């Protein structure tokens, strides 16, 4: 009988599809990267999902974030995400935390007992705490490096943090250094080999956010989801 996961089952098999339905995946950060990862994880049939983000949907998110529309501007990202994912799979068990991952909120994540964690947050201190805690607790983790100021989605790839040397990503450079200080020499990441573009804006207003476009952050998110799903079904 046809059902909503029929095409997925045709690709990976019934046993693996059922395995995904029993799995627990946490997504930290629901922006351009994390939002795409969360939706892909949901559409793959993962049955238990934790969403964690403290932010509100802003008008400037619409150009690249799946959960950002003119109707969701001003909503909590977690709420917008949860509503969309429930509409995709009403049977998915969602755990939602409208907060930022950091040392004093980390137990909200680990109480969920995830099979895999997807890191799509931007703050270095939080990313480092997450990496250390996941290693300490033997929890699987894949992290996103910088996606801003890129325009070629074909340059995103999955690798080890050591592979990011020379890619021009400032976030990856800091993470390599700081993870090494903490004794973490290997960490799965999604990163771009494209050197960041020069931003074309009026610089008279001082510091500004990175540039972005519709098709780069989501591709990084789909790479994260692919890595997790392939691990969970043991392809």
PDB file of C-alpha atoms in Angstrom:
ATOM      1  CA  UNK A   1       0.000   0.000   0.000  1.00  0.00           C
ATOM      2  CA  UNK A   2       1.245   3.493  -0.824  1.00  0.00           C
ATOM      3  CA  UNK A   3       2.036   5.685   2.156  1.00  0.00           C
ATOM      4  CA  UNK A   4       3.913   8.923   2.670  1.00  0.00           C
ATOM      5  CA  UNK A   5       7.274   7.193   3.107  1.00  0.00           C
ATOM      6  CA  UNK A   6       6.820   4.820   0.149  1.00  0.00           C
ATOM      7  CA  UNK A   7       9.515   6.501  -1.956  1.00  0.00           C
ATOM      8  CA  UNK A   8      11.922   6.538   0.978  1.00  0.00           C
ATOM      9  CA  UNK A   9      11.236   2.869   1.645  1.00  0.00           C
ATOM     10  CA  UNK A  10      11.856   2.056  -2.020  1.00  0.00           C
ATOM     11  CA  UNK A  11      15.322   3.624  -1.684  1.00  0.00           C
ATOM     12  CA  UNK A  12      16.534   2.359   1.684  1.00  0.00           C
ATOM     13  CA  UNK A  13      14.233  -0.545   2.540  1.00  0.00           C
ATOM     14  CA  UNK A  14      11.539  -1.248   5.117  1.00  0.00           C
ATOM     15  CA  UNK A  15      13.863  -2.111   8.001  1.00  0.00           C
ATOM     16  CA  UNK A  16      15.914   1.061   7.594  1.00  0.00           C
ATOM     17  CA  UNK A  17      12.774   3.192   7.280  1.00  0.00           C
ATOM     18  CA  UNK A  18      11.504   1.743  10.544  1.00  0.00           C
ATOM     19  CA  UNK A  19      14.885   2.410  12.119  1.00  0.00           C
ATOM     20  CA  UNK A  20      14.532   6.090  11.247  1.00  0.00           C
ATOM     21  CA  UNK A  21      11.064   6.173  12.758  1.00  0.00           C
ATOM     22  CA  UNK A  22      12.535   5.011  16.069  1.00  0.00           C
ATOM     23  CA  UNK A  23      15.537   7.363  15.958  1.00  0.00           C
ATOM     24  CA  UNK A  24      16.044  10.554  17.955  1.00  0.00           C
ATOM     25  CA  UNK A  25      17.713  13.531  16.272  1.00  0.00           C
ATOM     26  CA  UNK A  26      18.311  16.960  17.812  1.00  0.00           C
ATOM     27  CA  UNK A  27      18.733  20.109  15.720  1.00  0.00           C
ATOM     28  CA  UNK A  28      20.296  23.106  17.447  1.00  0.00           C
ATOM     29  CA  UNK A  29      19.705  26.351  15.574  1.00  0.00           C
ATOM     30  CA  UNK A  30      16.824  26.798  13.138  1.00  0.00           C
ATOM     31  CA  UNK A  31      18.180  29.364  10.706  1.00  0.00           C
ATOM     32  CA  UNK A  32      19.041  28.829   7.065  1.00  0.00           C
ATOM     33  CA  UNK A  33      21.165  25.768   7.785  1.00  0.00           C
ATOM     34  CA  UNK A  34      19.329  24.249  10.733  1.00  0.00           C
ATOM     35  CA  UNK A  35      15.876  24.838   9.312  1.00  0.00           C
ATOM     36  CA  UNK A  36      16.700  22.920   6.133  1.00  0.00           C
ATOM     37  CA  UNK A  37      18.322  20.157   8.167  1.00  0.00           C
ATOM     38  CA  UNK A  38      15.287  19.885  10.449  1.00  0.00           C
ATOM     39  CA  UNK A  39      12.841  19.643   7.563  1.00  0.00           C
ATOM     40  CA  UNK A  40      14.967  17.085   5.721  1.00  0.00           C
ATOM     41  CA  UNK A  41      15.274  14.980   8.880  1.00  0.00           C
ATOM     42  CA  UNK A  42      11.504  15.132   9.327  1.00  0.00           C
ATOM     43  CA  UNK A  43      10.744  14.267   5.691  1.00  0.00           C
ATOM     44  CA  UNK A  44      13.190  11.343   5.908  1.00  0.00           C
ATOM     45  CA  UNK A  45      10.869   9.878   8.526  1.00  0.00           C
ATOM     46  CA  UNK A  46      12.808  10.376  11.752  1.00  0.00           C
ATOM     47  CA  UNK A  47      10.163   9.879  14.406  1.00  0.00           C
ATOM     48  CA  UNK A  48      11.589  11.840  17.341  1.00  0.00           C
ATOM     49  CA  UNK A  49      13.019  15.315  16.844  1.00  0.00           C
ATOM     50  CA  UNK A  50      14.276  17.933  19.289  1.00  0.00           C
ATOM     51  CA  UNK A  51      14.308  21.571  18.145  1.00  0.00           C
ATOM     52  CA  UNK A  52      16.288  24.189  20.027  1.00  0.00           C
ATOM     53  CA  UNK A  53      16.532  27.884  19.150  1.00  0.00           C
ATOM     54  CA  UNK A  54      15.957  31.127  21.047  1.00  0.00           C
ATOM     55  CA  UNK A  55      15.446  33.412  18.054  1.00  0.00           C
ATOM     56  CA  UNK A  56      12.467  35.118  16.418  1.00  0.00           C
ATOM     57  CA  UNK A  57      11.720  35.064  12.682  1.00  0.00           C
ATOM     58  CA  UNK A  58      12.905  38.321  11.149  1.00  0.00           C
ATOM     59  CA  UNK A  59      12.043  39.856   7.782  1.00  0.00           C
ATOM     60  CA  UNK A  60      15.695  39.431   6.726  1.00  0.00           C
ATOM     61  CA  UNK A  61      15.390  35.651   7.218  1.00  0.00           C
ATOM     62  CA  UNK A  62      12.964  35.218   4.322  1.00  0.00           C
ATOM     63  CA  UNK A  63      15.666  35.091   1.659  1.00  0.00           C
ATOM     64  CA  UNK A  64      17.104  31.759   2.908  1.00  0.00           C
ATOM     65  CA  UNK A  65      15.221  30.183   5.834  1.00  0.00           C
ATOM     66  CA  UNK A  66      12.527  27.565   5.175  1.00  0.00           C
ATOM     67  CA  UNK A  67      10.438  28.495   8.184  1.00  0.00           C
ATOM     68  CA  UNK A  68      10.541  32.232   7.421  1.00  0.00           C
ATOM     69  CA  UNK A  69       7.583  33.659   5.482  1.00  0.00           C
ATOM     70  CA  UNK A  70       5.628  36.874   5.639  1.00  0.00           C
ATOM     71  CA  UNK A  71       3.171  35.014   7.890  1.00  0.00           C
ATOM     72  CA  UNK A  72       5.780  33.816  10.390  1.00  0.00           C
ATOM     73  CA  UNK A  73       7.757  37.054  10.797  1.00  0.00           C
ATOM     74  CA  UNK A  74       7.679  37.884  14.509  1.00  0.00           C
ATOM     75  CA  UNK A  75       7.020  34.282  15.580  1.00  0.00           C
ATOM     76  CA  UNK A  76       9.412  32.187  17.607  1.00  0.00           C
ATOM     77  CA  UNK A  77      11.469  30.114  15.187  1.00  0.00           C
ATOM     78  CA  UNK A  78      10.776  27.019  17.264  1.00  0.00           C
ATOM     79  CA  UNK A  79       7.021  27.576  16.947  1.00  0.00           C
ATOM     80  CA  UNK A  80       7.167  28.190  13.196  1.00  0.00           C
ATOM     81  CA  UNK A  81       9.331  25.103  12.767  1.00  0.00           C
ATOM     82  CA  UNK A  82       7.163  22.889  14.942  1.00  0.00           C
ATOM     83  CA  UNK A  83       3.988  23.875  13.105  1.00  0.00           C
ATOM     84  CA  UNK A  84       5.517  23.115   9.715  1.00  0.00           C
ATOM     85  CA  UNK A  85       7.041  19.797  10.767  1.00  0.00           C
ATOM     86  CA  UNK A  86       3.782  18.654  12.373  1.00  0.00           C
ATOM     87  CA  UNK A  87       2.017  19.442   9.111  1.00  0.00           C
ATOM     88  CA  UNK A  88       4.550  17.248   7.315  1.00  0.00           C
ATOM     89  CA  UNK A  89       4.342  14.343   9.765  1.00  0.00           C
ATOM     90  CA  UNK A  90       1.662  14.604  12.466  1.00  0.00           C
ATOM     91  CA  UNK A  91       2.999  11.426  14.070  1.00  0.00           C
ATOM     92  CA  UNK A  92       6.462  12.881  14.649  1.00  0.00           C
ATOM     93  CA  UNK A  93       7.167  13.384  18.331  1.00  0.00           C
ATOM     94  CA  UNK A  94       8.582  16.873  18.716  1.00  0.00           C
ATOM     95  CA  UNK A  95      10.443  18.200  21.731  1.00  0.00           C
ATOM     96  CA  UNK A  96      10.752  21.984  21.497  1.00  0.00           C
ATOM     97  CA  UNK A  97      12.937  24.277  23.580  1.00  0.00           C
ATOM     98  CA  UNK A  98      12.709  28.013  22.936  1.00  0.00           C
ATOM     99  CA  UNK A  99      16.167  28.686  24.293  1.00  0.00           C
ATOM    100  CA  UNK A 100      19.808  28.932  23.240  1.00  0.00           C
ATOM    101  CA  UNK A 101      22.151  26.004  23.721  1.00  0.00           C
ATOM    102  CA  UNK A 102      24.847  26.847  26.245  1.00  0.00           C
ATOM    103  CA  UNK A 103      26.336  25.376  29.409  1.00  0.00           C
ATOM    104  CA  UNK A 104      23.320  26.143  31.591  1.00  0.00           C
ATOM    105  CA  UNK A 105      20.787  24.719  29.114  1.00  0.00           C
ATOM    106  CA  UNK A 106      22.736  21.718  27.843  1.00  0.00           C
ATOM    107  CA  UNK A 107      20.799  19.204  29.960  1.00  0.00           C
ATOM    108  CA  UNK A 108      17.652  20.011  27.983  1.00  0.00           C
ATOM    109  CA  UNK A 109      19.444  18.458  25.032  1.00  0.00           C
ATOM    110  CA  UNK A 110      21.020  15.454  26.717  1.00  0.00           C
ATOM    111  CA  UNK A 111      17.870  14.499  28.622  1.00  0.00           C
ATOM    112  CA  UNK A 112      16.403  13.839  25.164  1.00  0.00           C
ATOM    113  CA  UNK A 113      19.033  11.098  24.696  1.00  0.00           C
ATOM    114  CA  UNK A 114      19.590  11.802  21.003  1.00  0.00           C
ATOM    115  CA  UNK A 115      21.097   9.285  18.615  1.00  0.00           C
ATOM    116  CA  UNK A 116      22.578  12.221  16.742  1.00  0.00           C
ATOM    117  CA  UNK A 117      22.951  15.976  17.218  1.00  0.00           C
ATOM    118  CA  UNK A 118      23.056  18.487  14.372  1.00  0.00           C
ATOM    119  CA  UNK A 119      24.833  21.709  15.287  1.00  0.00           C
ATOM    120  CA  UNK A 120      23.674  24.688  13.237  1.00  0.00           C
ATOM    121  CA  UNK A 121      24.464  27.424  15.767  1.00  0.00           C
ATOM    122  CA  UNK A 122      26.859  30.313  15.196  1.00  0.00           C
ATOM    123  CA  UNK A 123      28.339  31.061  18.597  1.00  0.00           C
ATOM    124  CA  UNK A 124      31.809  29.638  19.135  1.00  0.00           C
ATOM    125  CA  UNK A 125      31.485  29.186  22.911  1.00  0.00           C
ATOM    126  CA  UNK A 126      28.291  27.178  22.477  1.00  0.00           C
ATOM    127  CA  UNK A 127      29.713  25.080  19.658  1.00  0.00           C
ATOM    128  CA  UNK A 128      32.755  24.250  21.750  1.00  0.00           C
ATOM    129  CA  UNK A 129      30.707  23.321  24.806  1.00  0.00           C
ATOM    130  CA  UNK A 130      28.538  21.105  22.616  1.00  0.00           C
ATOM    131  CA  UNK A 131      31.518  19.342  21.034  1.00  0.00           C
ATOM    132  CA  UNK A 132      33.141  18.698  24.407  1.00  0.00           C
ATOM    133  CA  UNK A 133      29.935  17.438  26.002  1.00  0.00           C
ATOM    134  CA  UNK A 134      29.043  15.184  23.070  1.00  0.00           C
ATOM    135  CA  UNK A 135      32.477  13.616  23.137  1.00  0.00           C
ATOM    136  CA  UNK A 136      32.314  13.178  26.919  1.00  0.00           C
ATOM    137  CA  UNK A 137      28.886  11.526  26.704  1.00  0.00           C
ATOM    138  CA  UNK A 138      29.636   9.537  23.520  1.00  0.00           C
ATOM    139  CA  UNK A 139      26.877  11.299  21.561  1.00  0.00           C
ATOM    140  CA  UNK A 140      27.163  11.530  17.775  1.00  0.00           C
ATOM    141  CA  UNK A 141      27.585  15.081  16.482  1.00  0.00           C
ATOM    142  CA  UNK A 142      27.965  16.796  13.115  1.00  0.00           C
ATOM    143  CA  UNK A 143      28.623  20.533  12.949  1.00  0.00           C
ATOM    144  CA  UNK A 144      28.088  23.252  10.370  1.00  0.00           C
ATOM    145  CA  UNK A 145      30.865  25.682   9.666  1.00  0.00           C
ATOM    146  CA  UNK A 146      30.270  29.088   8.048  1.00  0.00           C
ATOM    147  CA  UNK A 147      27.821  29.387   5.141  1.00  0.00           C
ATOM    148  CA  UNK A 148      27.635  33.179   4.807  1.00  0.00           C
ATOM    149  CA  UNK A 149      29.183  35.078   1.912  1.00  0.00           C
ATOM    150  CA  UNK A 150      29.079  32.002  -0.347  1.00  0.00           C
ATOM    151  CA  UNK A 151      27.293  31.757  -3.660  1.00  0.00           C
ATOM    152  CA  UNK A 152      28.246  28.293  -4.992  1.00  0.00           C
ATOM    153  CA  UNK A 153      26.271  25.496  -3.274  1.00  0.00           C
ATOM    154  CA  UNK A 154      28.250  22.810  -5.112  1.00  0.00           C
ATOM    155  CA  UNK A 155      31.269  23.643  -2.929  1.00  0.00           C
ATOM    156  CA  UNK A 156      29.718  22.346   0.294  1.00  0.00           C
ATOM    157  CA  UNK A 157      31.039  19.017   1.481  1.00  0.00           C
ATOM    158  CA  UNK A 158      31.242  16.746   4.499  1.00  0.00           C
ATOM    159  CA  UNK A 159      34.588  16.105   6.112  1.00  0.00           C
ATOM    160  CA  UNK A 160      36.684  16.325   9.233  1.00  0.00           C
ATOM    161  CA  UNK A 161      37.444  19.616  10.963  1.00  0.00           C
ATOM    162  CA  UNK A 162      41.076  19.162   9.895  1.00  0.00           C
ATOM    163  CA  UNK A 163      39.974  19.243   6.249  1.00  0.00           C
ATOM    164  CA  UNK A 164      38.818  22.853   6.618  1.00  0.00           C
ATOM    165  CA  UNK A 165      42.355  24.262   6.706  1.00  0.00           C
ATOM    166  CA  UNK A 166      42.782  26.771   3.889  1.00  0.00           C
ATOM    167  CA  UNK A 167      39.082  27.060   3.025  1.00  0.00           C
ATOM    168  CA  UNK A 168      38.910  30.668   4.201  1.00  0.00           C
ATOM    169  CA  UNK A 169      36.247  30.053   6.843  1.00  0.00           C
ATOM    170  CA  UNK A 170      36.975  32.129   9.947  1.00  0.00           C
ATOM    171  CA  UNK A 171      34.642  30.021  12.072  1.00  0.00           C
ATOM    172  CA  UNK A 172      36.383  26.816  11.009  1.00  0.00           C
ATOM    173  CA  UNK A 173      39.782  28.328  11.778  1.00  0.00           C
ATOM    174  CA  UNK A 174      38.734  29.193  15.329  1.00  0.00           C
ATOM    175  CA  UNK A 175      37.070  25.810  15.822  1.00  0.00           C
ATOM    176  CA  UNK A 176      40.154  23.915  14.662  1.00  0.00           C
ATOM    177  CA  UNK A 177      42.319  25.786  17.129  1.00  0.00           C
ATOM    178  CA  UNK A 178      39.964  25.628  20.086  1.00  0.00           C
ATOM    179  CA  UNK A 179      38.936  21.998  19.594  1.00  0.00           C
ATOM    180  CA  UNK A 180      42.594  21.010  19.491  1.00  0.00           C
ATOM    181  CA  UNK A 181      43.159  22.819  22.802  1.00  0.00           C
ATOM    182  CA  UNK A 182      40.396  20.664  24.250  1.00  0.00           C
ATOM    183  CA  UNK A 183      41.875  17.445  22.940  1.00  0.00           C
ATOM    184  CA  UNK A 184      39.345  17.029  20.105  1.00  0.00           C
ATOM    185  CA  UNK A 185      41.344  16.301  16.987  1.00  0.00           C
ATOM    186  CA  UNK A 186      38.538  14.887  14.851  1.00  0.00           C
ATOM    187  CA  UNK A 187      35.012  16.226  14.380  1.00  0.00           C
ATOM    188  CA  UNK A 188      32.582  15.692  11.495  1.00  0.00           C
ATOM    189  CA  UNK A 189      31.654  18.988   9.833  1.00  0.00           C
ATOM    190  CA  UNK A 190      29.952  20.433   6.784  1.00  0.00           C
ATOM    191  CA  UNK A 191      31.955  23.236   5.222  1.00  0.00           C
ATOM    192  CA  UNK A 192      32.487  25.067   1.945  1.00  0.00           C
ATOM    193  CA  UNK A 193      35.660  24.992  -0.118  1.00  0.00           C
ATOM    194  CA  UNK A 194      34.580  28.264  -1.727  1.00  0.00           C
ATOM    195  CA  UNK A 195      36.557  31.218  -0.432  1.00  0.00           C
ATOM    196  CA  UNK A 196      34.095  33.776   1.032  1.00  0.00           C
ATOM    197  CA  UNK A 197      32.867  36.439  -1.347  1.00  0.00           C
ATOM    198  CA  UNK A 198      33.593  40.104  -0.774  1.00  0.00           C
ATOM    199  CA  UNK A 199      30.432  41.772   0.494  1.00  0.00           C
ATOM    200  CA  UNK A 200      29.025  44.400  -1.836  1.00  0.00           C
ATOM    201  CA  UNK A 201      27.386  46.893   0.513  1.00  0.00           C
ATOM    202  CA  UNK A 202      27.823  50.438   1.718  1.00  0.00           C
ATOM    203  CA  UNK A 203      30.455  50.009   4.447  1.00  0.00           C
ATOM    204  CA  UNK A 204      29.834  53.456   5.908  1.00  0.00           C
ATOM    205  CA  UNK A 205      27.440  51.952   8.470  1.00  0.00           C
ATOM    206  CA  UNK A 206      30.153  49.881  10.138  1.00  0.00           C
ATOM    207  CA  UNK A 207      29.872  46.209  11.032  1.00  0.00           C
ATOM    208  CA  UNK A 208      27.182  44.217   9.248  1.00  0.00           C
ATOM    209  CA  UNK A 209      25.931  40.644   9.080  1.00  0.00           C
ATOM    210  CA  UNK A 210      27.331  38.227   6.480  1.00  0.00           C
ATOM    211  CA  UNK A 211      25.698  38.197   3.075  1.00  0.00           C
ATOM    212  CA  UNK A 212      23.588  35.191   2.149  1.00  0.00           C
ATOM    213  CA  UNK A 213      21.454  33.801  -0.647  1.00  0.00           C
ATOM    214  CA  UNK A 214      18.590  31.343  -0.957  1.00  0.00           C
ATOM    215  CA  UNK A 215      20.505  28.283  -2.150  1.00  0.00           C
ATOM    216  CA  UNK A 216      23.624  28.084   0.039  1.00  0.00           C
ATOM    217  CA  UNK A 217      22.663  27.721   3.734  1.00  0.00           C
ATOM    218  CA  UNK A 218      19.910  25.184   2.911  1.00  0.00           C
ATOM    219  CA  UNK A 219      22.325  23.012   0.928  1.00  0.00           C
ATOM    220  CA  UNK A 220      24.616  22.877   3.954  1.00  0.00           C
ATOM    221  CA  UNK A 221      21.581  21.845   6.010  1.00  0.00           C
ATOM    222  CA  UNK A 222      20.726  19.057   3.572  1.00  0.00           C
ATOM    223  CA  UNK A 223      24.327  17.816   3.753  1.00  0.00           C
ATOM    224  CA  UNK A 224      24.024  17.647   7.543  1.00  0.00           C
ATOM    225  CA  UNK A 225      20.752  15.714   7.274  1.00  0.00           C
ATOM    226  CA  UNK A 226      22.229  13.315   4.716  1.00  0.00           C
ATOM    227  CA  UNK A 227      25.192  12.562   6.952  1.00  0.00           C
ATOM    228  CA  UNK A 228      22.919  11.806   9.895  1.00  0.00           C
ATOM    229  CA  UNK A 229      20.424   9.677   7.988  1.00  0.00           C
ATOM    230  CA  UNK A 230      23.159   7.602   6.343  1.00  0.00           C
ATOM    231  CA  UNK A 231      24.663   6.960   9.758  1.00  0.00           C
ATOM    232  CA  UNK A 232      21.317   5.986  11.281  1.00  0.00           C
ATOM    233  CA  UNK A 233      20.505   3.457   8.552  1.00  0.00           C
ATOM    234  CA  UNK A 234      24.128   2.257   8.420  1.00  0.00           C
ATOM    235  CA  UNK A 235      24.563   2.655   4.642  1.00  0.00           C
TER     236      UNK A 235
END
